[in-house]
Coordinates of C-alpha atoms and ligand atoms in Angstrom, one line a residue:
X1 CA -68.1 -31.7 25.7
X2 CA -70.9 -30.5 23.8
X3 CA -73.9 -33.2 24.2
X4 CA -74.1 -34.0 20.8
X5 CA -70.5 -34.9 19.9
X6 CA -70.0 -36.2 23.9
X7 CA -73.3 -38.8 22.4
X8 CA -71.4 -39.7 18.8
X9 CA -68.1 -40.1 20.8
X10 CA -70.0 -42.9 23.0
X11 CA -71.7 -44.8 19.7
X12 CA -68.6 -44.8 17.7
X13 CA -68.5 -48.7 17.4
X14 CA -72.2 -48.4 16.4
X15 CA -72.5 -45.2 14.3
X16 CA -69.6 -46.4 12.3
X17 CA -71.3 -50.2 11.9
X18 CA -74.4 -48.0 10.7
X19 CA -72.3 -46.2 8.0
X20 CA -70.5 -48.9 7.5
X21 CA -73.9 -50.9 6.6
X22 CA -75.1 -48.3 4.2
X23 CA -71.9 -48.1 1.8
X24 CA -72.1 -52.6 1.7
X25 CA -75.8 -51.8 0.9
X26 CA -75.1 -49.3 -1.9
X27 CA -72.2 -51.4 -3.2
X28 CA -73.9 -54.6 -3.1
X29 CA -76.8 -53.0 -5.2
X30 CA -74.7 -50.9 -8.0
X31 CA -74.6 -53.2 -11.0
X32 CA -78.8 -51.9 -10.7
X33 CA -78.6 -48.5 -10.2
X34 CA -79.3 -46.1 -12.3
X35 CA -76.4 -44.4 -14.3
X36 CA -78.3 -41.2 -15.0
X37 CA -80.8 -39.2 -13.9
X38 CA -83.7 -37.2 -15.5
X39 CA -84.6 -34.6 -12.8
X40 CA -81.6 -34.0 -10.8
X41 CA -83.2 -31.2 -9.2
X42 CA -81.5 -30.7 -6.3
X43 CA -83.7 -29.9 -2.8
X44 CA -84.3 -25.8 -2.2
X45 CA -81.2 -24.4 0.4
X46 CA -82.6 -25.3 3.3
X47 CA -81.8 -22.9 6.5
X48 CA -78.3 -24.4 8.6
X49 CA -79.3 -26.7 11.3
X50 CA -79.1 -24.2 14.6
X51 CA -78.6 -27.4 16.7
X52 CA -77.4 -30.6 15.3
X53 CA -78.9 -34.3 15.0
X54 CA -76.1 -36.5 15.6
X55 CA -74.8 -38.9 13.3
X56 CA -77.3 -41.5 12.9
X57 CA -79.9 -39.0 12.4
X58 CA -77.8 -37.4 9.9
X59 CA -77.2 -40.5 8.1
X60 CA -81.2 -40.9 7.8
X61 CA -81.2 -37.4 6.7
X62 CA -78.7 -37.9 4.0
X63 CA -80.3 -40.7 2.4
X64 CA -84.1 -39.0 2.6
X65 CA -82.7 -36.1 1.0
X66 CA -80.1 -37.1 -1.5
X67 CA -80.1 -41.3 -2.2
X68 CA -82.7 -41.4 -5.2
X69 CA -80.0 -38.8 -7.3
X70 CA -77.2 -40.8 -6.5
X71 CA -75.6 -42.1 -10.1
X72 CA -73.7 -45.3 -10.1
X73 CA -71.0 -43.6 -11.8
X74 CA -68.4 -45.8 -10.0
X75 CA -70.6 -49.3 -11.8
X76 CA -70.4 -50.9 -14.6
X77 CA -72.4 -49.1 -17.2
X78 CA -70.8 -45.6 -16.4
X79 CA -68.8 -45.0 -19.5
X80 CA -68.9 -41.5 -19.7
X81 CA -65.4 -39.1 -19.8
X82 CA -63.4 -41.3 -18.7
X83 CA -64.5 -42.5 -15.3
X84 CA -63.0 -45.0 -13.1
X85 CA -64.3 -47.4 -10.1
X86 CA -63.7 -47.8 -6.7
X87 CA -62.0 -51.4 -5.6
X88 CA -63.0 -52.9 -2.5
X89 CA -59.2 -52.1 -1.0
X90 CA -59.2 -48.5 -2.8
X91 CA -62.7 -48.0 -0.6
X92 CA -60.3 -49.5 2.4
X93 CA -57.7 -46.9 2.2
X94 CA -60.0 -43.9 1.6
X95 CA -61.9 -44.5 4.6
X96 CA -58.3 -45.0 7.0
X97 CA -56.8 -41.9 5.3
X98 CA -60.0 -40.0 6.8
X99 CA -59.9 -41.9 10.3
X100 CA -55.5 -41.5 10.5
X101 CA -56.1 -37.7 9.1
X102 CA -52.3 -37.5 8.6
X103 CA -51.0 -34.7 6.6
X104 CA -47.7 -35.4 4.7
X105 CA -45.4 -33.2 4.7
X106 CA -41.8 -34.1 5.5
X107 CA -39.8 -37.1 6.2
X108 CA -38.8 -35.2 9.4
X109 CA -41.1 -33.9 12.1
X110 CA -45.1 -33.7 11.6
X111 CA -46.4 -36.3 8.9
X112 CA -43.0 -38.5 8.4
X113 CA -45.0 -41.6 7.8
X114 CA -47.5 -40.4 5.6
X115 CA -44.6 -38.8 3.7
X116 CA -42.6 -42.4 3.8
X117 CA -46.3 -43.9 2.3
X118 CA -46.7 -41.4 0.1
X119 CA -43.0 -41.8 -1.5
X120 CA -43.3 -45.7 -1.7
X121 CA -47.0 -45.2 -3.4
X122 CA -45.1 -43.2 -6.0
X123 CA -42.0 -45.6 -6.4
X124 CA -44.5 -48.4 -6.8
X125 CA -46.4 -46.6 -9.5
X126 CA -43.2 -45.8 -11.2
X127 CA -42.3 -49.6 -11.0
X128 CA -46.2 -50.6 -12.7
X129 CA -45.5 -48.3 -15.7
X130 CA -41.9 -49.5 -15.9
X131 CA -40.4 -45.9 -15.7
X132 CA -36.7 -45.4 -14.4
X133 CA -36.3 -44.3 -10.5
X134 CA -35.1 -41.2 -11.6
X135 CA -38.5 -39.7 -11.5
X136 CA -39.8 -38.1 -8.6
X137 CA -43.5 -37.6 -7.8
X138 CA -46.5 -36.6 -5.4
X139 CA -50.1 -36.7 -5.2
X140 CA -52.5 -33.9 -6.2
X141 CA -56.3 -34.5 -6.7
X142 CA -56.5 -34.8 -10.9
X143 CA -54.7 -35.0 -13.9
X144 CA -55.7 -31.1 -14.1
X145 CA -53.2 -30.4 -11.0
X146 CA -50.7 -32.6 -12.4
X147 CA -50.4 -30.8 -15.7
X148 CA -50.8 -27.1 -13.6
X149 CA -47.8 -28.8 -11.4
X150 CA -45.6 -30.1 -14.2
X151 CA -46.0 -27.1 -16.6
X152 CA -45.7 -24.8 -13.6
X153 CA -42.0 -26.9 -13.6
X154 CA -41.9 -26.5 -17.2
X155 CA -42.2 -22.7 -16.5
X156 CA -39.4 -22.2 -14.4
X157 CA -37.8 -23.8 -16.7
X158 CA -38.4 -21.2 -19.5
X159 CA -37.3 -18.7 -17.7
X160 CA -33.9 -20.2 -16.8
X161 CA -33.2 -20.4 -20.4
X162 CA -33.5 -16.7 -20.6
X163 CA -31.9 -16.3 -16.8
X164 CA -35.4 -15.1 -15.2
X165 CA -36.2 -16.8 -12.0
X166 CA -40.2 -16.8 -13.0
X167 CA -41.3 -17.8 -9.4
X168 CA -39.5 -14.5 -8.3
X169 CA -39.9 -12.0 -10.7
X170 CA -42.8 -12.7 -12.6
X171 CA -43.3 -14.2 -16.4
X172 CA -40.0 -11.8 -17.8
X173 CA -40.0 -13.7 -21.2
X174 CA -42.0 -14.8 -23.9
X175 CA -42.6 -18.3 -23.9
X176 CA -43.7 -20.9 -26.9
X177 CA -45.8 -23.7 -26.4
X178 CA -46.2 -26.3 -29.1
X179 CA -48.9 -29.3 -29.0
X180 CA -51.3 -31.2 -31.1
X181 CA -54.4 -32.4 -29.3
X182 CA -54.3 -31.3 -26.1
X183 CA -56.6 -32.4 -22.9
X184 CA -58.5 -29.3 -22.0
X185 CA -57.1 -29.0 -18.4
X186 CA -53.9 -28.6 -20.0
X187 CA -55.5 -25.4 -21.5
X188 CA -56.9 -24.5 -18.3
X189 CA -52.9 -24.7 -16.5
X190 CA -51.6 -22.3 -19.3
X191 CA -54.5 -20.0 -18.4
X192 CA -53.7 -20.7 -14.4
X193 CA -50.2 -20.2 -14.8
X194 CA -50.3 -17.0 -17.0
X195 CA -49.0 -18.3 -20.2
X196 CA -52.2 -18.1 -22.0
X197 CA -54.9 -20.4 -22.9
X198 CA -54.8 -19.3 -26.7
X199 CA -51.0 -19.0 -26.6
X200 CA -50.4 -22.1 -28.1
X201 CA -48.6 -23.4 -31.7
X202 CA -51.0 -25.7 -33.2
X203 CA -49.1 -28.9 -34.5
X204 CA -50.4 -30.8 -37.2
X205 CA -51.6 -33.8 -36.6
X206 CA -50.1 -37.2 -38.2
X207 CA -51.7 -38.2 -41.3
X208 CA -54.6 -40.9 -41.4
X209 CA -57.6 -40.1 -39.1
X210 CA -55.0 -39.2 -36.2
X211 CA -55.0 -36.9 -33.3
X212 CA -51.1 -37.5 -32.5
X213 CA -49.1 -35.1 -33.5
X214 CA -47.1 -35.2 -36.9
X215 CA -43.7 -35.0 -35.8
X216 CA -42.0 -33.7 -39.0
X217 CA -44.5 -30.7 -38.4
X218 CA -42.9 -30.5 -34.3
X219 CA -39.8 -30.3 -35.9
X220 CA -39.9 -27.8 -38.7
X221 CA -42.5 -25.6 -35.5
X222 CA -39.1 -25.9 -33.2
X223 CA -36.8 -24.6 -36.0
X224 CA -39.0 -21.9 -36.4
X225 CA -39.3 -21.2 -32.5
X226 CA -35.4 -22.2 -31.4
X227 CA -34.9 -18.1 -30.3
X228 CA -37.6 -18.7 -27.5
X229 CA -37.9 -21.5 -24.8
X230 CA -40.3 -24.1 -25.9
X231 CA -42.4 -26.1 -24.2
X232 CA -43.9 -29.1 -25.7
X233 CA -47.2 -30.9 -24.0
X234 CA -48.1 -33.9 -25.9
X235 CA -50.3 -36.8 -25.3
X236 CA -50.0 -40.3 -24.2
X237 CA -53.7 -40.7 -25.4
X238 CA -56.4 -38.8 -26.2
X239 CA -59.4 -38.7 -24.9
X240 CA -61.5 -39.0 -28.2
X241 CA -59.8 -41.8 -29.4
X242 CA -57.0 -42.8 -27.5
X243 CA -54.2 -42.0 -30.2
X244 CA -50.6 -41.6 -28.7
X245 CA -48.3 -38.7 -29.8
X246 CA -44.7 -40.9 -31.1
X247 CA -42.9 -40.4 -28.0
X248 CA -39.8 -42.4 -29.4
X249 CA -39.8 -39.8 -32.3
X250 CA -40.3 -36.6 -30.0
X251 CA -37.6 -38.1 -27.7
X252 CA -34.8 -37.9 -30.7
X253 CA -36.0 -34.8 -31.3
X254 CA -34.3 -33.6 -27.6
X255 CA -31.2 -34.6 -29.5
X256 CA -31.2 -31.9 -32.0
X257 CA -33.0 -29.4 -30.0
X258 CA -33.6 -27.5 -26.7
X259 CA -37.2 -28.1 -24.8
X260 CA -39.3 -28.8 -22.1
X261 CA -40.9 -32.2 -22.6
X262 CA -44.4 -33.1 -21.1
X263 CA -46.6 -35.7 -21.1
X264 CA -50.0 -36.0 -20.1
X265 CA -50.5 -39.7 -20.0
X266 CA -53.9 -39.5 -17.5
X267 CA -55.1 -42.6 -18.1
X268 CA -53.1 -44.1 -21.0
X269 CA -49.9 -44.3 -18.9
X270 CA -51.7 -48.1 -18.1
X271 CA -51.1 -48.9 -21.1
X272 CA -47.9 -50.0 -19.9
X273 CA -49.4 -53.0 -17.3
X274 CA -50.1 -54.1 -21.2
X275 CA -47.3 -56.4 -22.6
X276 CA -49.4 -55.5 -26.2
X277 CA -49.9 -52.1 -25.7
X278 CA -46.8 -51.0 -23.6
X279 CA -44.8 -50.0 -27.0
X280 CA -47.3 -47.1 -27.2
X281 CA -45.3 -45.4 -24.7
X282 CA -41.9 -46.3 -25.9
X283 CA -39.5 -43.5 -25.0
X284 CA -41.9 -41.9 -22.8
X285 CA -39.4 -42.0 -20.0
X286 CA -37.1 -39.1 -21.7
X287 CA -39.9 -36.8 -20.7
X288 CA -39.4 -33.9 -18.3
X289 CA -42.7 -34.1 -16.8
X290 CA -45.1 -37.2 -17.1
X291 CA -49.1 -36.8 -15.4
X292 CA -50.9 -39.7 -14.3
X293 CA -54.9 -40.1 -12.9
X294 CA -55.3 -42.5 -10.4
X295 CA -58.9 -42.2 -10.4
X296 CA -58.6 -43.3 -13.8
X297 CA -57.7 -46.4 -14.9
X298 CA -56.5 -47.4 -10.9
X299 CA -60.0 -47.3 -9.9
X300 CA -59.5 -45.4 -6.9
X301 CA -61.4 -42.7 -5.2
X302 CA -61.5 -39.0 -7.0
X303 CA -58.8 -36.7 -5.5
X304 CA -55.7 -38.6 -6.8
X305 CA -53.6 -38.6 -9.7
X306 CA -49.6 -38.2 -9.1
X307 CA -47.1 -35.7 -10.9
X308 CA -44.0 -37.4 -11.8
X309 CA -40.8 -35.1 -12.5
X310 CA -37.4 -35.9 -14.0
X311 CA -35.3 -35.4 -10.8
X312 CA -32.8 -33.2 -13.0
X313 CA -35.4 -30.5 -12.7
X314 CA -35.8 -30.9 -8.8
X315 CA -33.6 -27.6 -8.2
X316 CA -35.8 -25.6 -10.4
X317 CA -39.6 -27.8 -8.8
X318 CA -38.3 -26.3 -5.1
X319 CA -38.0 -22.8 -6.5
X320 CA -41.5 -23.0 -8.0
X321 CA -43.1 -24.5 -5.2
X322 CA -41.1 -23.9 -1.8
X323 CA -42.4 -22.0 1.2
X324 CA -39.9 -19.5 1.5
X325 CA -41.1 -17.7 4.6
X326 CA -41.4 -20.2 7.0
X327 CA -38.5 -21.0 9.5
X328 CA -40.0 -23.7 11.5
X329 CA -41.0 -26.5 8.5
X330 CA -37.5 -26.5 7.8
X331 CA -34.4 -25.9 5.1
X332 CA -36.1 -26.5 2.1
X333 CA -32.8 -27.5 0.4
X334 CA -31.7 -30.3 3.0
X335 CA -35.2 -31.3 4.6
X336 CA -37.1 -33.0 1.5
X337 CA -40.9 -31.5 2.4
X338 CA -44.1 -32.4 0.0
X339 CA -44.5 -28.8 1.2
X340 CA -41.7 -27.8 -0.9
X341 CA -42.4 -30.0 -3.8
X342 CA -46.1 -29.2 -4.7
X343 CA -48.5 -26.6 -5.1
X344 CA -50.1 -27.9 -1.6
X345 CA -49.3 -27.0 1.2
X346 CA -51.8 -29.1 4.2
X347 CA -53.1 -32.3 1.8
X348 CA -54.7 -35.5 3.3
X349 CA -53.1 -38.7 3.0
X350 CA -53.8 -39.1 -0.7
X351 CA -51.6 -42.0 -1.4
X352 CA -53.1 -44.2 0.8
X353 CA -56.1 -46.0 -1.4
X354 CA -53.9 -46.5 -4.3
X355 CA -50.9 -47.8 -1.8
X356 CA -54.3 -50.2 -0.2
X357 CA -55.2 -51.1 -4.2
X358 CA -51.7 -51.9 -5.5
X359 CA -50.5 -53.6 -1.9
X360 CA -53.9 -55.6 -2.6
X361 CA -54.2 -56.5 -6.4
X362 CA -50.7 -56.2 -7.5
X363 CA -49.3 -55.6 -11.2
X364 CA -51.2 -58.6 -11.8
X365 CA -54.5 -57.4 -10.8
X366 CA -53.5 -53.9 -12.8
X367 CA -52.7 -56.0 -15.9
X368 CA -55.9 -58.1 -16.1
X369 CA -57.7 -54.6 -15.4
X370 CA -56.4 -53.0 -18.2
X371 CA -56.4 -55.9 -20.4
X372 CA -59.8 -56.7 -19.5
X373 CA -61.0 -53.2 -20.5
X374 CA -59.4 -53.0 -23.6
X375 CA -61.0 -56.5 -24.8
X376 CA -64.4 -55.3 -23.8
X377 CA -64.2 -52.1 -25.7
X378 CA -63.1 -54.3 -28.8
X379 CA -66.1 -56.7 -28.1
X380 CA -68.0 -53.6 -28.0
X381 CA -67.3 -51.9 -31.6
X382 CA -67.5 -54.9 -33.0
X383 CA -71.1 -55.4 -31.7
X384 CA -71.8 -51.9 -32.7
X385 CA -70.9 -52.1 -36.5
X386 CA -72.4 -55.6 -36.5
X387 CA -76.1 -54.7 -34.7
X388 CA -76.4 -51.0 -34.5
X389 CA -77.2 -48.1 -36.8
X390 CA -73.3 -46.2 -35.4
X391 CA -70.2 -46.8 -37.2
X392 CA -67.2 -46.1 -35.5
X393 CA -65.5 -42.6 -36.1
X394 CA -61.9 -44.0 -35.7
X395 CA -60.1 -47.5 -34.7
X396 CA -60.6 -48.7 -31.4
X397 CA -56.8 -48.0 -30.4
X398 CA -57.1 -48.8 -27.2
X399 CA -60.4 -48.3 -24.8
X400 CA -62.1 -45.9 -26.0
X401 CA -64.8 -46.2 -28.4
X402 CA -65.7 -43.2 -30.6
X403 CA -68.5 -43.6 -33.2
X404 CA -71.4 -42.0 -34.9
X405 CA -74.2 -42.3 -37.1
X406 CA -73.3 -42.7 -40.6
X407 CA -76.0 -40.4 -42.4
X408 CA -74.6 -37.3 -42.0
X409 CA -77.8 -35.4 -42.3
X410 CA -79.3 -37.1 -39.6
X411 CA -76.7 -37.2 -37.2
X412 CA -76.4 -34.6 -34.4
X413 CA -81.1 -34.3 -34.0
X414 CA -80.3 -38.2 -33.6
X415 CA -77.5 -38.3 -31.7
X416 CA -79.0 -35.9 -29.0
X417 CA -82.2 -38.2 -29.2
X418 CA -80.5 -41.2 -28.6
X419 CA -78.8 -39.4 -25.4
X420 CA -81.9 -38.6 -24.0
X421 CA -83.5 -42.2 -24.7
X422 CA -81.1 -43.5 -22.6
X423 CA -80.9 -41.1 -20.0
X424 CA -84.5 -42.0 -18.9
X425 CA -84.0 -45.8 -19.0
X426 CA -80.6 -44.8 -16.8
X427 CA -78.9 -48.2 -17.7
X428 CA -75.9 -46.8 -19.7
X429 CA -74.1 -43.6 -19.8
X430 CA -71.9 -42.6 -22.8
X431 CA -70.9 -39.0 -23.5
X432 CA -71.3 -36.8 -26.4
X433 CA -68.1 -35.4 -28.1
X434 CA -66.7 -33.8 -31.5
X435 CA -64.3 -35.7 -33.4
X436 CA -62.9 -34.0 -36.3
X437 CA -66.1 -31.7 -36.6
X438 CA -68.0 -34.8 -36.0
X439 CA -70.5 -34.6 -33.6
X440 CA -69.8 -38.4 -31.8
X441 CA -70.7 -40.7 -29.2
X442 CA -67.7 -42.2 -26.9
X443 CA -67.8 -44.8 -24.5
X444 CA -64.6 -45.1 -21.9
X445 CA -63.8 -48.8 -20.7
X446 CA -61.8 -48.1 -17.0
X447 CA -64.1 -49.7 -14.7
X448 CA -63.1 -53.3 -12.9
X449 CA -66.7 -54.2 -12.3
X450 CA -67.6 -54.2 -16.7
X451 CA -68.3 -57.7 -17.7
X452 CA -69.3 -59.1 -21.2
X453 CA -72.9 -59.2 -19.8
X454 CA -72.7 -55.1 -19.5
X455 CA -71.4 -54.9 -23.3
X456 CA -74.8 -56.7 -24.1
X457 CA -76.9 -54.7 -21.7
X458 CA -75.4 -51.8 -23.6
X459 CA -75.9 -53.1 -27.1
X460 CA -79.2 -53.8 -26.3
X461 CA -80.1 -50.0 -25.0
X462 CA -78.6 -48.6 -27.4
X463 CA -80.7 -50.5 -30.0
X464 CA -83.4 -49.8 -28.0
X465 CA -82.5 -46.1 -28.7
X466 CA -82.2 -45.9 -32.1
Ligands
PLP1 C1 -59.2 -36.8 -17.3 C2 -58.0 -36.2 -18.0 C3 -57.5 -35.0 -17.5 C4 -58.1 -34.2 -16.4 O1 -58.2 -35.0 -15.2 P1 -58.9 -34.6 -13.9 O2 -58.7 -35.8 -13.1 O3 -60.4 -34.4 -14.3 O4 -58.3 -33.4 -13.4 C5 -56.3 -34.5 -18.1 N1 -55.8 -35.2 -19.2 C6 -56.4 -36.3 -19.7 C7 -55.7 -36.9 -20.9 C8 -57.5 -36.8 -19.1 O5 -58.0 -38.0 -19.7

């Protein structure tokens, strides 16, 4: 063996305890690291190493080159997009799914056990958002594959109506896609798929400050489109201000006309581990297609968030995705293959942190996450109105907070100002955004670590900004 690896294979025990001591240091320390950066500057390319270090020299090397522009963005204080933590048992299963380096696939030959973890993950999820077992799902590595994946399904499904097998011959019919406020990576899966980013039939939205869509306006839009197959993406929050489309409304709708339902419910599918918030979602479970981040609001690792398909549509999801060419992994109509389900093919054993966080913390643990979140984003506006110069741009509906200066002349120099203030004291990151033409400040509540102390902290930078 090559002297180098031969020398790492022999420290194992030690090299790991090494690695091992560096990730409780960084953890230990994150409630005081910085949450942004001002130079982030990266090092010039260096030239590629002829020969290697070894690990423990490596590990030295990392942290002289790269630990100073490391952002806590898995802390407390990182409330930015909408940007979730890592639990101590998510951490757990990250590192095994590395060191098992399993690939699920099948529930026959290579990967059966990852495939079996995988499928219970899912079924647990599907039990913590209360959603029949009629759903099927897998793991991708965001909400952006899951809406690619779902409206990829949704495609297939288009072309059915018109009798064009899309994922043989090619987009063969026009195609009408109705939404409201869509999440940009749904956007970006139109574009992927080649229906067209700017394809799309704006919805109104619902009277009163609202991003949800007005359904009166869906339906009169699907009247007006009933010739064509329709898909309809709407949103089980937004990311502005957390505003649900009326899924209980869209799902009578289905009863008086023909289309492809999805939901992208990234993060506000947890509004279900809410016994106050779970009616947002009511009738949600009629959906064809439903996407969920577990790097969200699960406070995992990123690279996970599962798709979750109406099995009725399983017929059409193997056409779309199955490896037709390849004797040896199997009938792909009898052998049930991830290969076959997915836009993956080889995947690492994604499920495992969120099957290490839910075996670990339970619906329980999920429900006082949530809960905990959406109390501190309340305690937060309320701060905000009663000590700062921002006013909020819309209710709190959930936990996001989305607010602004009110002198309208003043607002975006000072909003950028305020950004940069608290970029160089690096104890609080919030994101700039456009609400309604407003340019607005938002601040995303997903993170287990956030305490009432961090919502003073926060009140007090922001002060300290303005
Ligand atoms: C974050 C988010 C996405 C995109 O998720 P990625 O994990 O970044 O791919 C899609 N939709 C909504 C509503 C989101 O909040």
């Amino acid at each position: 063996m090559h002297n180098t690896l031969q020398n790492d294979l022999d420290n194992l025990d030690y090299l790991l305890s090494l690695t091992k001591d560096k990730a409780a240091a960084y953890l230990n320390d994150i409630n005081d690291k910085p949450v942004s950066i001002n130079n982030v500057q990266g090092t010039i390319p260096i030239n590629l190493p002829e020969n290697g270090i070894g690990l423990e020299d490596t590990i030295k090397a990392f942290y002289e080159q790269h630990q100073d522009k490391i952002l806590a963005s898995s802390g407390p204080r990182y409330w930015g997009f909408v940007t979730g933590g890592t639990t101590p048992a998510a951490i757990a299963g990250d590192w095994l799914s590395a060191v098992f380096d399993q690939n699920p696939q099948g529930l026959k030959g290579a990967g059966d056990v990852s495939a079996n973890i995988e499928l219970q993950t899912i079924n647990w999820l599907i039990q913590l958002f209360g959603l029949p077992s009629y759903f099927k799902g897998g793991f991708v590595t965001g909400a952006t594959m899951s809406n690619f994946t779902s409206l990829a399904i949704a495609r297939q499904w288009a072309g059915k109506q018109k009798g064009v097998d899309i994922a043989r011959e090619g987009i063969k019919t026009e195609i009408r896609i109705l939404t409201a406020t869509p999440h940009s990576s749904a956007i970006k899966s139109l574009a992927m798929l080649g229906l067209g980013s700017s394809n799309i039939i704006a919805i109104k939205t619902a009277d009163g400050n609202r991003e949800a869509m007005d359904t009166a306006d869906l339906e009169v839009k699907l009247l007006e489109n009933k010739d064509f197959p329709v898909i309809v993406i709407s949103s089980a929050g937004t990311v502005n201000t957390v505003d649900f489309d009326d899924m209980q409304a869209i799902s009578d709708l289905q009863k008086r006309h023909t289309f492809y339902w999805h939901i992208d419910a990234a993060f506000g599918a947890f509004a279900a581990c809410s016994e106050k918030y779970s009616h947002l979602l009511n009738g949600w479970q009629f959906a064809d297609s439903i996407t969920v981040d577990c790097h969200k609001w699960l406070n995992v690792p990123y690279d996970s968030a599962i798709y979750l398909v109406n099995e009725k549509h399983s017929a059409l999801q193997l056409q779309t995705f199955q490896n037709s060419n390849a004797p040896y992994l199997g009938d792909p109509a009898t052998d049930f293959s991830f290969l076959n389900f997915g836009p993956e093919n080889s995947r690492r054993l994604r499920a495992l942190p969120a099957w290490f966080a839910l075996q670990a913390y339970g619906r329980n643990g999920f429900g006082w996450i949530v809960e905990n979140n959406i109390v501190l984003a309340n305690q937060f506006a309320q701060l905000l109105e009663e000590k700062t110069i921002f006013k909020l741009t819309a209710p709190v509906r959930l936990n996001v907070v989305c607010f602004s200066i009110a002198d309208e002349k003043k607002r975006s120099g000072k909003l950028a100002l305020v950004l940069e203030k608290l970029k160089s004291s690096g104890k609080l990151f919030i994101s700039p955004t456009s609400y309604k033409g407003i340019p607005c400040l938002r601040a995303a509540f997903v993170n287990w670590r956030t305490t009432d102390e961090d919502i003073l902290i926060a009140i007090d930078e922001l002060i300290k900004a303005s």
